[in-house]
Amino acid sequence: MTSPPKPPAVQPAELHWRDGIPASKHGGPYFPPTKGSEGPLHAHINPNDLPARFTEVPQAGSFVIAENRFGAGLNFLGAWQVWQMFGPSHAATLHFISAESSPLNRKDLESVLSSYPEFDDLSRQLLAHYPPLTTGTHRLVLADGRVRLTLFFGELNTAWDELCFLADAWFLQGNVLATNQESIQDATIQQICKHSKPGTTLSITSIADNHRQVLETAGFRLLTCTSAEDRPATFYGYFQSASAPITEPTIPNKPATSIAIIGAGIAGCMLADNLAQRGYEVTLIDAASGAGSAASGNLQGAMYVKLGVEFNHQTQLALSALTFSQHYYDSYGGQFWHPTGLLQLAWSDSERDRQRRFVERNQYPRELLRPVPKEEAETLTGARLETGGLWFPRSGWLEPKELCKSLASHTGVYKVMDSSVRELRTYDGKWHISTTSADDPKLTADQVVICAGHLSPQLIPSSSTFRFKAIRGQVTHLPEAIAASPRAVICGASYLNPAHNLQGQRLGVIGATFDLHSEEPETTTESHRENMLALSAMVPQMLGADLAEGDLPEQLAGRVGFRCTTHDYQPVAGQYSDAQGREIEGLYLLTGLGSKGLTYAPLLAEFVADQITGQPAALPESLARRLATRRMHQPKVAAS
């Protein structure tokens, strides 16, 4: 008997083929004997009347389907295909939410889906975005944002406890309920009701009499579908609250609202593009003349996180951000994204010990990371090294300023540049934004998001004192002529990016300093020297003897930015709450990303966009709580 994997790995399904049909050891067949799209069509799509309901989803609206077992994703692919055929022509989003305790690995999933050529195009997209087998919540953004799959790897009831959504339709497999103890079955059905609303529809196959009774007692009215002899009986029904009559199936009807985003750095630009793709009107405001002009304006930036030795909530958030951002940036490969791979060097005794404990206590899929010895690390990076480290094959580096400019160019984003915000206040149900712009001195919006980095606290309409910190970071532009360039990113005490054609020459960027007590906006010789010494300590053979001692070449260039971080070094993302814990309607924060903004921004922009639009959340409750805005209020010291 095999022992369970160490976190964050999950035990994959053991796939067996029986009479040409794949089945798992614990969960039954991965598709019914009826081939083609007939299975999901007759079992779930028609009973929930999805073709007709899809056509009625409004501009910037969404439709949410949830199911209790992902398997090989056939129900998801069937719903996606029907959405393609009957979904609205305007911007709208299909959300599909599913859980799987024993997911298929990518190879087995590809093998199963190869039996369904009618899903080939969709299967390729699913396989390209399929997450590594790690526990927790995975958000997949497909079809240019028109389809979002939230996939939870873990126990079903844990998924329903953690995920935040209200379903418009449920696809349920009764045999999955039957594998659990009776108390767990009842708890699962209560969770299904918690995630439903009056009018939510349900279809369920292979239902036992006791499950039907629990569902009806909980609020579902169930009827039997007619079915062919070779298909299991399917029940369908509507959810009704204890006090409400049965209603027709609900159609989401959240009216499109105007949204103002203050700050055109990496977080603000990603959020603006995300909301515009969903069909919302966005105004992007910044005091600079263009996007990506402050901390996000470096020529290069490394995309990485430092995963903790203990797999706690902080590590889980970092891992979720890493896997989401890798898929997010794939679409920018060859432009602003350079997936060279990244080596987290075991550059010191303490870091070697940390990495040793990390490897002993955790189990990560090799597609995410693996430990490599010195010789392999040198082969992967093309650099002479003292030690090995942790290799992240799908990481790399970005051109953040160019990416910001591209994101801000979305046709749905109206830009107000060269414009500082003087005042932000609300009345008559709108937010009113006073600016220094000659063309747009007074702006209004239904909702406002502050993404202004270390300047965010002064924009929040509150008398509170906030626990944000501005940290000066200076990078150094290292010409390839004076230092050998690696093929991949190397990071440790600092980071070094591969040389690239930047500003008319071959440059690599090293840095950045971590200056807690400096407000100097210009580059300094001292900070350049600090970067060179840090690089020399990390990779001694990369620099000549003079440079390794901190002797600087003339006219060494670089750049200064001020990162925004928090007292607990965790980002802030979500609806703003005042010091008393009251949520302020229509006001959100997305800031405090520190030095890991390039990794955290894609996922946190997705999460805040979910909140603003009222769509299912990309993050589970346990991680969302770590980002809560209320924790940023400075506690008042009691008078002695």
XYZ file of C-alpha atoms in Angstrom:
640
model
C 0.000 0.000 0.000
C 1.452 3.330 -1.027
C 1.739 6.072 1.570
C -0.055 9.374 0.897
C 2.073 12.027 -0.771
C 3.612 14.892 1.152
C 1.998 18.302 0.665
C 1.155 19.943 -1.594
C 0.951 16.939 -3.921
C -2.348 15.080 -4.299
C -2.719 11.388 -5.037
C -3.592 10.989 -8.723
C -6.225 8.549 -9.891
C -5.133 5.035 -10.760
C -6.616 4.614 -14.212
C -7.720 1.183 -15.399
C -9.278 0.348 -18.772
C -12.276 -1.982 -18.664
C -13.816 -2.987 -21.990
C -12.369 0.137 -23.562
C -13.733 2.413 -20.846
C -11.345 4.074 -18.381
C -12.271 3.886 -14.690
C -10.568 4.928 -11.475
C -9.992 2.613 -8.560
C -12.313 4.637 -6.301
C -14.540 6.807 -8.449
C -16.070 4.607 -11.115
C -15.997 5.215 -14.886
C -14.688 8.491 -16.295
C -17.391 8.569 -18.943
C -20.611 6.658 -19.504
C -20.927 3.848 -22.064
C -22.786 6.274 -24.369
C -20.069 7.968 -26.396
C -19.881 11.430 -27.870
C -21.433 14.512 -26.342
C -24.691 12.577 -25.801
C -23.714 11.807 -22.200
C -23.506 15.356 -20.802
C -26.173 16.549 -23.267
C -28.894 14.201 -22.047
C -27.794 13.890 -18.435
C -27.210 17.562 -17.622
C -27.373 20.128 -20.411
C -30.926 19.549 -21.627
C -32.463 18.993 -18.170
C -31.006 22.336 -17.042
C -32.303 24.014 -20.235
C -28.870 25.492 -20.845
C -29.130 26.406 -24.553
C -32.085 28.722 -23.882
C -30.670 30.135 -20.651
C -27.257 30.827 -22.194
C -28.803 33.076 -24.843
C -30.282 35.316 -22.131
C -27.085 36.109 -20.216
C -26.712 39.913 -20.393
C -23.755 42.095 -21.314
C -20.988 41.676 -18.699
C -23.062 38.933 -17.063
C -22.107 35.397 -16.154
C -23.576 31.922 -15.822
C -22.335 29.540 -13.114
C -22.394 25.735 -13.319
C -21.090 23.536 -10.499
C -20.561 19.790 -10.329
C -19.428 17.313 -7.702
C -16.787 15.402 -9.658
C -14.521 16.559 -12.470
C -13.265 13.183 -13.669
C -12.037 13.662 -17.226
C -13.862 16.972 -17.616
C -16.445 15.736 -20.103
C -19.353 17.574 -18.482
C -17.253 20.728 -18.539
C -16.324 20.293 -22.193
C -19.945 19.603 -23.082
C -21.115 22.773 -21.330
C -18.316 24.794 -22.946
C -19.305 23.510 -26.382
C -22.951 24.481 -25.833
C -21.790 27.911 -24.559
C -19.890 28.353 -27.821
C -23.035 27.535 -29.776
C -25.700 29.370 -27.753
C -23.836 31.827 -25.513
C -24.346 35.547 -26.168
C -22.288 37.338 -28.794
C -21.490 40.150 -26.352
C -18.966 39.905 -23.493
C -20.153 37.400 -20.875
C -18.525 34.653 -18.844
C -19.300 30.972 -18.318
C -18.029 29.818 -14.915
C -17.677 26.100 -14.290
C -16.800 24.901 -10.765
C -15.734 21.361 -10.029
C -13.914 19.281 -7.438
C -11.830 16.143 -7.732
C -10.195 14.222 -4.880
C -8.179 11.956 -7.214
C -7.428 13.925 -10.369
C -6.067 12.397 -13.525
C -2.509 13.248 -14.405
C -2.046 15.088 -17.685
C -1.006 11.987 -19.650
C -4.057 9.976 -18.559
C -6.374 12.913 -19.144
C -5.051 13.265 -22.681
C -5.546 9.533 -23.228
C -9.189 9.660 -22.105
C -10.017 12.795 -24.072
C -8.530 11.316 -27.240
C -11.669 9.145 -27.374
C -13.725 12.309 -27.942
C -12.615 13.893 -31.234
C -15.673 16.183 -31.202
C -14.043 18.000 -28.269
C -10.547 18.175 -29.833
C -10.212 21.971 -29.965
C -11.534 22.420 -26.438
C -9.527 19.482 -25.082
C -6.293 21.013 -26.390
C -7.024 24.221 -24.503
C -7.918 22.329 -21.336
C -4.747 20.231 -21.518
C -2.597 23.316 -22.161
C -3.979 24.960 -19.010
C -4.402 21.841 -16.874
C -2.836 22.571 -13.478
C -0.110 20.583 -11.748
C -1.480 18.069 -9.259
C -1.273 20.162 -6.107
C -3.920 20.515 -3.455
C -6.358 23.405 -3.402
C -8.013 25.785 -5.844
C -6.931 26.274 -9.452
C -8.461 28.925 -11.739
C -8.165 28.281 -15.479
C -8.988 31.163 -17.844
C -9.973 29.801 -21.258
C -11.404 31.005 -24.560
C -9.882 34.488 -24.111
C -11.704 34.900 -20.810
C -15.168 33.815 -21.954
C -14.831 30.578 -19.975
C -13.424 30.209 -16.470
C -12.915 26.834 -14.818
C -12.417 26.732 -11.037
C -10.995 23.320 -10.244
C -10.502 22.180 -6.651
C -8.173 19.247 -5.996
C -9.182 17.774 -2.649
C -12.155 16.481 -0.712
C -15.589 17.542 -1.957
C -16.878 19.031 1.288
C -13.629 20.934 1.747
C -14.199 22.443 -1.695
C -17.722 23.590 -0.857
C -16.501 25.009 2.485
C -13.725 26.961 0.807
C -15.172 28.154 -2.498
C -17.324 31.286 -2.760
C -20.037 31.085 -5.447
C -23.750 30.749 -6.139
C -24.635 28.264 -8.857
C -27.210 28.796 -11.572
C -27.146 25.062 -12.359
C -25.764 21.894 -10.772
C -24.456 18.773 -12.523
C -24.466 16.022 -9.888
C -23.430 12.385 -9.945
C -25.388 10.410 -7.396
C -22.830 7.612 -7.300
C -20.258 10.085 -5.965
C -22.562 10.880 -3.051
C -23.039 7.160 -2.475
C -19.332 6.592 -1.839
C -19.455 8.663 1.368
C -20.759 7.982 4.850
C -24.364 9.025 5.492
C -23.380 11.979 7.674
C -21.012 13.210 4.972
C -23.691 12.729 2.309
C -26.091 14.938 4.250
C -23.392 17.560 4.793
C -22.609 17.566 1.075
C -26.252 18.121 0.150
C -26.543 20.943 2.689
C -23.489 22.542 1.061
C -25.116 22.233 -2.367
C -28.094 24.144 -1.006
C -25.815 26.779 0.547
C -24.358 27.465 -2.897
C -27.802 27.683 -4.543
C -30.475 30.384 -4.760
C -34.181 30.360 -5.549
C -34.468 29.093 -9.123
C -31.122 27.290 -9.277
C -31.599 24.138 -11.325
C -30.173 20.703 -10.691
C -29.692 17.491 -12.618
C -28.556 14.310 -10.902
C -27.857 10.807 -12.197
C -27.969 7.503 -10.312
C -29.662 9.002 -7.280
C -30.557 6.867 -4.249
C -33.940 7.294 -2.561
C -32.385 8.629 0.645
C -30.430 11.271 -1.303
C -33.592 12.346 -3.068
C -35.361 12.734 0.252
C -32.533 14.846 1.705
C -32.453 17.070 -1.392
C -36.202 17.623 -1.296
C -36.152 18.332 2.441
C -33.348 20.840 1.872
C -35.338 22.781 -0.729
C -35.101 21.092 -4.141
C -38.217 19.929 -5.969
C -37.190 16.944 -8.098
C -38.829 15.421 -11.173
C -37.779 12.465 -13.310
C -36.426 12.888 -16.834
C -37.371 10.409 -19.519
C -34.309 8.507 -20.688
C -33.338 5.728 -23.047
C -32.912 2.225 -21.673
C -29.128 2.373 -21.844
C -28.925 5.572 -19.786
C -29.236 5.853 -16.001
C -32.303 7.709 -14.779
C -31.770 11.439 -14.355
C -33.652 13.690 -11.977
C -33.923 17.417 -12.426
C -35.425 20.152 -10.324
C -35.421 23.713 -8.990
C -34.189 25.037 -5.683
C -36.607 27.015 -3.541
C -36.013 28.588 -0.149
C -38.286 27.653 2.749
C -40.291 30.860 2.347
C -40.273 31.317 -1.429
C -42.425 29.627 -4.087
C -40.833 27.676 -6.907
C -39.433 30.027 -9.522
C -38.270 29.603 -13.051
C -34.522 29.137 -13.656
C -32.614 32.279 -12.809
C -30.691 34.296 -15.354
C -27.828 36.353 -13.875
C -28.634 40.004 -14.478
C -25.935 42.103 -12.895
C -25.999 45.449 -14.719
C -22.773 46.632 -16.254
C -21.129 49.257 -14.051
C -18.376 51.792 -14.548
C -15.136 51.132 -12.703
C -12.277 53.550 -12.026
C -8.813 52.166 -11.296
C -6.278 54.507 -9.715
C -2.749 53.432 -10.588
C -1.423 52.119 -13.915
C 1.254 49.785 -12.609
C 1.265 46.048 -13.181
C -1.649 45.425 -10.773
C -3.838 48.252 -12.074
C -3.208 47.447 -15.738
C -3.923 43.750 -15.282
C -7.144 44.523 -13.423
C -8.223 47.039 -16.085
C -7.638 44.524 -18.888
C -9.387 41.762 -16.919
C -12.528 43.815 -16.308
C -12.619 45.139 -19.868
C -12.493 41.566 -21.192
C -15.535 40.781 -19.030
C -17.438 43.644 -20.668
C -17.095 46.382 -18.053
C -16.377 50.067 -18.628
C -12.987 50.922 -17.112
C -11.233 54.240 -16.531
C -7.522 53.956 -15.706
C -6.018 56.958 -13.889
C -2.338 57.664 -13.250
C -0.194 60.678 -12.430
C 2.477 59.583 -14.927
C 2.323 60.109 -18.670
C 1.933 56.420 -19.435
C 1.343 52.984 -17.965
C 4.127 51.180 -16.146
C 6.010 54.287 -15.099
C 6.600 53.707 -11.374
C 7.704 50.496 -9.608
C 6.486 48.452 -12.592
C 8.671 50.337 -15.045
C 11.872 48.276 -14.931
C 13.348 46.924 -18.152
C 13.342 43.397 -16.748
C 11.733 41.660 -13.801
C 12.135 38.109 -12.533
C 8.930 36.111 -12.061
C 9.364 33.932 -8.995
C 8.312 33.255 -5.416
C 10.124 31.773 -2.453
C 8.009 28.857 -1.256
C 8.082 28.194 2.479
C 9.510 25.101 4.111
C 6.146 24.566 5.815
C 3.147 24.243 3.518
C 0.935 26.798 5.253
C -1.542 29.347 3.907
C 1.218 31.790 2.990
C 2.990 29.120 0.935
C -0.282 28.019 -0.644
C -1.012 31.585 -1.760
C 2.470 31.890 -3.266
C 2.067 28.566 -5.070
C -1.364 29.529 -6.434
C 0.052 32.824 -7.688
C 3.004 31.074 -9.318
C 0.965 28.487 -11.233
C -1.667 31.018 -12.331
C 0.889 33.577 -13.523
C 2.817 30.992 -15.546
C -0.304 30.220 -17.602
C -1.292 33.892 -17.721
C 2.041 34.954 -19.223
C 2.115 32.144 -21.785
C 0.026 34.273 -24.143
C 2.772 36.924 -24.086
C 5.597 34.543 -24.971
C 7.827 36.001 -27.665
C 6.728 39.511 -26.730
C 7.124 40.536 -23.103
C 7.450 37.127 -21.470
C 10.667 35.097 -21.621
C 10.208 31.635 -20.012
C 13.915 30.848 -19.704
C 13.523 28.846 -16.502
C 14.736 30.083 -13.134
C 17.288 28.762 -10.652
C 16.792 29.540 -6.978
C 20.414 29.160 -5.969
C 21.476 27.526 -2.700
C 24.024 30.301 -2.461
C 24.749 30.280 1.290
C 24.922 27.791 4.150
C 21.575 28.964 5.514
C 19.879 28.761 2.107
C 21.336 25.286 1.489
C 19.894 24.156 4.807
C 16.530 25.776 4.024
C 16.329 24.051 0.646
C 17.301 20.715 2.223
C 14.426 20.984 4.722
C 12.089 22.181 1.948
C 12.795 19.086 -0.168
C 12.470 16.720 2.819
C 9.089 18.049 3.954
C 7.351 18.712 0.646
C 6.498 17.006 -2.608
C 6.024 19.208 -5.676
C 5.388 18.005 -9.229
C 8.558 18.131 -11.312
C 6.797 20.317 -13.853
C 6.724 22.990 -11.119
C 10.153 22.622 -9.542
C 12.885 20.148 -8.718
C 16.205 20.214 -6.861
C 19.249 20.137 -9.135
C 22.926 19.575 -8.262
C 25.667 22.016 -9.242
C 26.531 20.317 -12.544
C 22.937 20.252 -13.785
C 22.369 23.813 -12.594
C 25.358 24.947 -14.650
C 24.012 23.165 -17.718
C 20.559 24.716 -17.294
C 21.780 28.272 -16.712
C 24.980 28.311 -18.774
C 26.789 29.893 -15.820
C 29.677 28.792 -13.628
C 28.221 28.187 -10.187
C 29.361 27.184 -6.717
C 26.254 25.146 -5.839
C 22.979 23.803 -7.183
C 19.510 24.854 -6.103
C 15.821 24.609 -6.989
C 14.966 24.694 -10.697
C 11.631 26.215 -11.816
C 11.348 25.184 -15.491
C 8.301 27.347 -16.326
C 9.469 30.572 -14.696
C 11.517 33.306 -16.330
C 11.538 37.057 -16.761
C 9.261 39.826 -18.051
C 9.469 43.247 -19.632
C 6.960 44.790 -17.194
C 6.774 48.301 -18.605
C 5.996 47.049 -22.113
C 3.441 44.611 -20.728
C 1.688 47.400 -18.799
C 1.464 49.505 -21.953
C -0.034 46.587 -23.883
C -2.626 45.810 -21.177
C -3.685 49.449 -20.895
C -4.273 49.616 -24.658
C -7.464 47.484 -24.453
C -10.262 49.243 -26.317
C -12.484 48.965 -23.254
C -10.038 50.955 -21.097
C -10.285 54.755 -21.088
C -6.992 56.265 -19.921
C -6.616 59.460 -17.906
C -2.849 60.004 -17.684
C -0.790 62.897 -16.291
C -3.492 63.195 -13.677
C -3.179 63.019 -9.903
C -6.210 62.284 -7.753
C -7.009 65.161 -5.410
C -10.069 63.771 -3.666
C -12.152 60.630 -3.597
C -15.620 60.708 -2.056
C -19.044 59.155 -2.496
C -22.534 60.604 -2.718
C -25.762 59.896 -4.612
C -24.652 56.280 -5.055
C -21.558 57.208 -7.094
C -17.873 57.708 -6.424
C -16.669 61.176 -7.394
C -12.991 61.545 -8.273
C -11.415 65.004 -8.431
C -8.239 65.038 -10.524
C -5.628 67.480 -11.793
C -6.487 66.623 -15.396
C -7.431 69.571 -17.571
C -9.675 67.344 -19.683
C -11.165 65.168 -16.917
C -11.063 67.151 -13.662
C -14.162 65.399 -12.310
C -14.822 61.727 -12.907
C -17.562 59.465 -11.587
C -17.689 55.707 -11.240
C -19.865 53.076 -9.633
C -16.819 51.364 -8.186
C -13.228 52.419 -7.482
C -10.095 50.335 -7.035
C -6.967 51.873 -5.524
C -3.864 50.260 -7.061
C -1.402 53.075 -6.380
C 1.371 51.160 -4.651
C 3.010 53.008 -1.760
C 0.831 56.052 -2.504
C -2.359 54.068 -1.838
C -2.794 55.073 1.849
C -3.071 58.775 1.053
C -5.858 58.053 -1.453
C -8.074 56.032 0.901
C -10.904 58.281 2.143
C -10.266 57.585 5.816
C -8.611 59.178 8.820
C -7.022 55.859 9.802
C -3.292 55.248 9.977
C -2.340 52.328 7.742
C 0.369 49.700 8.052
C 1.891 50.046 4.588
C 5.619 50.491 3.981
C 7.476 51.975 1.014
C 10.743 50.172 0.277
C 13.239 51.682 -2.129
C 14.647 49.263 -4.681
C 17.415 50.108 -7.138
C 18.299 47.836 -10.039
C 21.525 47.926 -12.000
C 21.751 47.528 -15.774
C 24.672 45.205 -16.400
C 26.113 45.321 -19.950
C 26.903 41.899 -21.368
C 30.327 43.229 -22.318
C 31.460 43.338 -18.675
C 29.807 40.199 -17.299
C 28.910 36.803 -18.709
C 25.161 36.448 -19.171
C 23.319 33.324 -18.008
C 20.709 31.576 -20.166
C 18.166 31.543 -17.333
C 17.273 33.709 -14.370
C 19.433 33.150 -11.289
C 18.182 34.395 -7.957
C 19.341 34.192 -4.374
C 20.465 37.200 -2.359
C 19.520 39.162 -5.476
C 18.590 38.188 -9.019
C 20.281 38.325 -12.398
C 18.299 38.185 -15.633
C 19.745 37.024 -18.965
C 21.021 39.785 -21.212
C 18.603 41.051 -23.837
C 18.464 43.792 -26.434
C 17.310 46.690 -24.256
C 17.786 50.399 -24.884
C 20.037 49.731 -27.876
C 22.473 47.340 -26.201
C 22.700 43.879 -24.625
C 21.795 44.342 -20.967
C 20.905 42.157 -18.029
C 19.235 43.594 -14.933
C 20.477 42.782 -11.419
C 19.033 43.811 -8.095
C 17.137 45.029 -6.419
C 18.297 46.719 -3.249
C 16.016 46.639 -0.215
C 16.309 50.111 1.296
C 13.888 50.430 4.194
C 14.997 53.881 5.327
C 15.853 55.706 2.100
C 13.583 57.998 0.097
C 16.202 58.852 -2.536
C 14.459 58.793 -5.946
C 17.662 58.811 -8.036
C 20.181 56.028 -8.569
C 23.219 56.076 -6.309
C 26.716 54.647 -6.632
C 26.315 52.974 -3.250
C 23.269 51.025 -4.411
C 24.996 49.949 -7.633
C 27.923 48.719 -5.545
C 25.532 46.843 -3.245
C 24.012 45.066 -6.254
C 27.412 44.119 -7.651
C 28.630 42.758 -4.321
C 25.423 40.755 -3.879
C 25.871 39.255 -7.350
C 29.511 38.435 -6.618
C 28.551 36.682 -3.368
C 25.918 34.675 -5.228
C 27.848 33.841 -8.436
C 31.548 34.650 -7.803
C 32.807 33.567 -11.244
C 30.486 35.865 -13.165
C 32.373 39.095 -12.504
C 36.009 40.045 -12.922
C 38.148 40.556 -9.818
C 37.747 44.341 -9.842
C 33.974 44.220 -10.266
C 33.670 41.513 -7.642
C 35.288 43.861 -5.144
C 32.718 46.554 -5.929
C 34.783 48.671 -8.332
C 32.239 50.091 -10.743
C 32.599 50.854 -14.433
C 31.890 54.422 -15.445
C 28.315 55.502 -16.178
C 26.708 52.346 -14.846
C 22.974 52.821 -15.342
C 19.954 51.610 -13.417
C 16.584 52.602 -12.062
C 14.852 53.259 -8.736
C 11.352 52.153 -7.793
C 9.452 52.136 -4.512
C 7.759 48.867 -3.688
C 4.707 48.851 -1.486
C 4.604 46.179 1.180
C 2.681 45.523 4.380
C 3.503 44.824 8.018
C 3.029 41.065 7.449
C 4.498 41.053 3.915
C 1.235 39.718 2.463
C -0.641 41.563 -0.313
C -3.896 43.473 0.124
C -6.724 42.611 -2.265
C -10.449 43.012 -1.916
C -13.260 45.266 -0.768
C -12.169 47.993 1.598
C -13.262 47.666 5.229
C -12.966 50.524 7.707
C -11.369 50.214 11.134
C -14.652 48.894 12.561
C -14.820 46.136 9.946
C -17.619 47.734 7.902
C -17.287 47.146 4.179
C -17.418 50.367 2.149
C -19.646 49.877 -0.874
C -17.858 50.120 -4.201
C -14.316 50.682 -2.861
C -11.532 48.114 -3.333
C -7.776 47.892 -2.748
C -5.153 45.984 -4.731
C -1.700 46.841 -3.446
C 1.096 45.758 -1.084
C 2.523 43.206 -3.511
C 6.105 44.016 -2.479
C 8.894 42.574 -4.611
C 6.716 39.741 -5.985
C 4.227 41.869 -7.908
C 4.941 40.214 -11.244
C 3.974 36.842 -9.770
C 1.048 37.884 -7.572
C -0.606 40.503 -9.803
C -2.290 38.171 -12.348
C -4.073 36.047 -9.729
C -4.976 38.946 -7.433
C -6.325 40.981 -10.361
C -8.478 37.962 -11.250
C -9.668 37.701 -7.628
C -10.552 41.395 -7.289
C -12.320 41.332 -10.677
C -14.367 38.381 -9.389
C -15.394 40.398 -6.329
C -16.266 43.530 -8.291
C -18.402 41.627 -10.800
C -20.048 39.337 -8.239
C -18.678 36.249 -9.998
C -17.221 33.111 -8.346
C -13.993 33.801 -6.487
C -10.654 32.548 -7.808
C -9.336 32.165 -4.253
C -10.688 29.997 -1.433
C -11.928 31.628 1.756
C -8.845 30.584 3.753
C -6.546 32.519 1.399
C -8.919 35.439 0.804
C -8.889 36.146 4.542
C -5.105 36.623 4.423
C -5.567 39.426 1.889
C -8.330 41.257 3.801
C -8.063 45.044 3.858
C -9.159 45.465 7.471
C -5.825 44.177 8.798
C -4.100 47.264 7.365
C -5.536 49.655 9.959
C -2.954 50.556 12.592
C -4.295 49.385 15.979
C -4.922 52.188 18.434
C -2.699 52.154 21.500
C -4.723 52.275 24.684
C -4.026 55.296 26.883
C -2.069 54.455 30.025
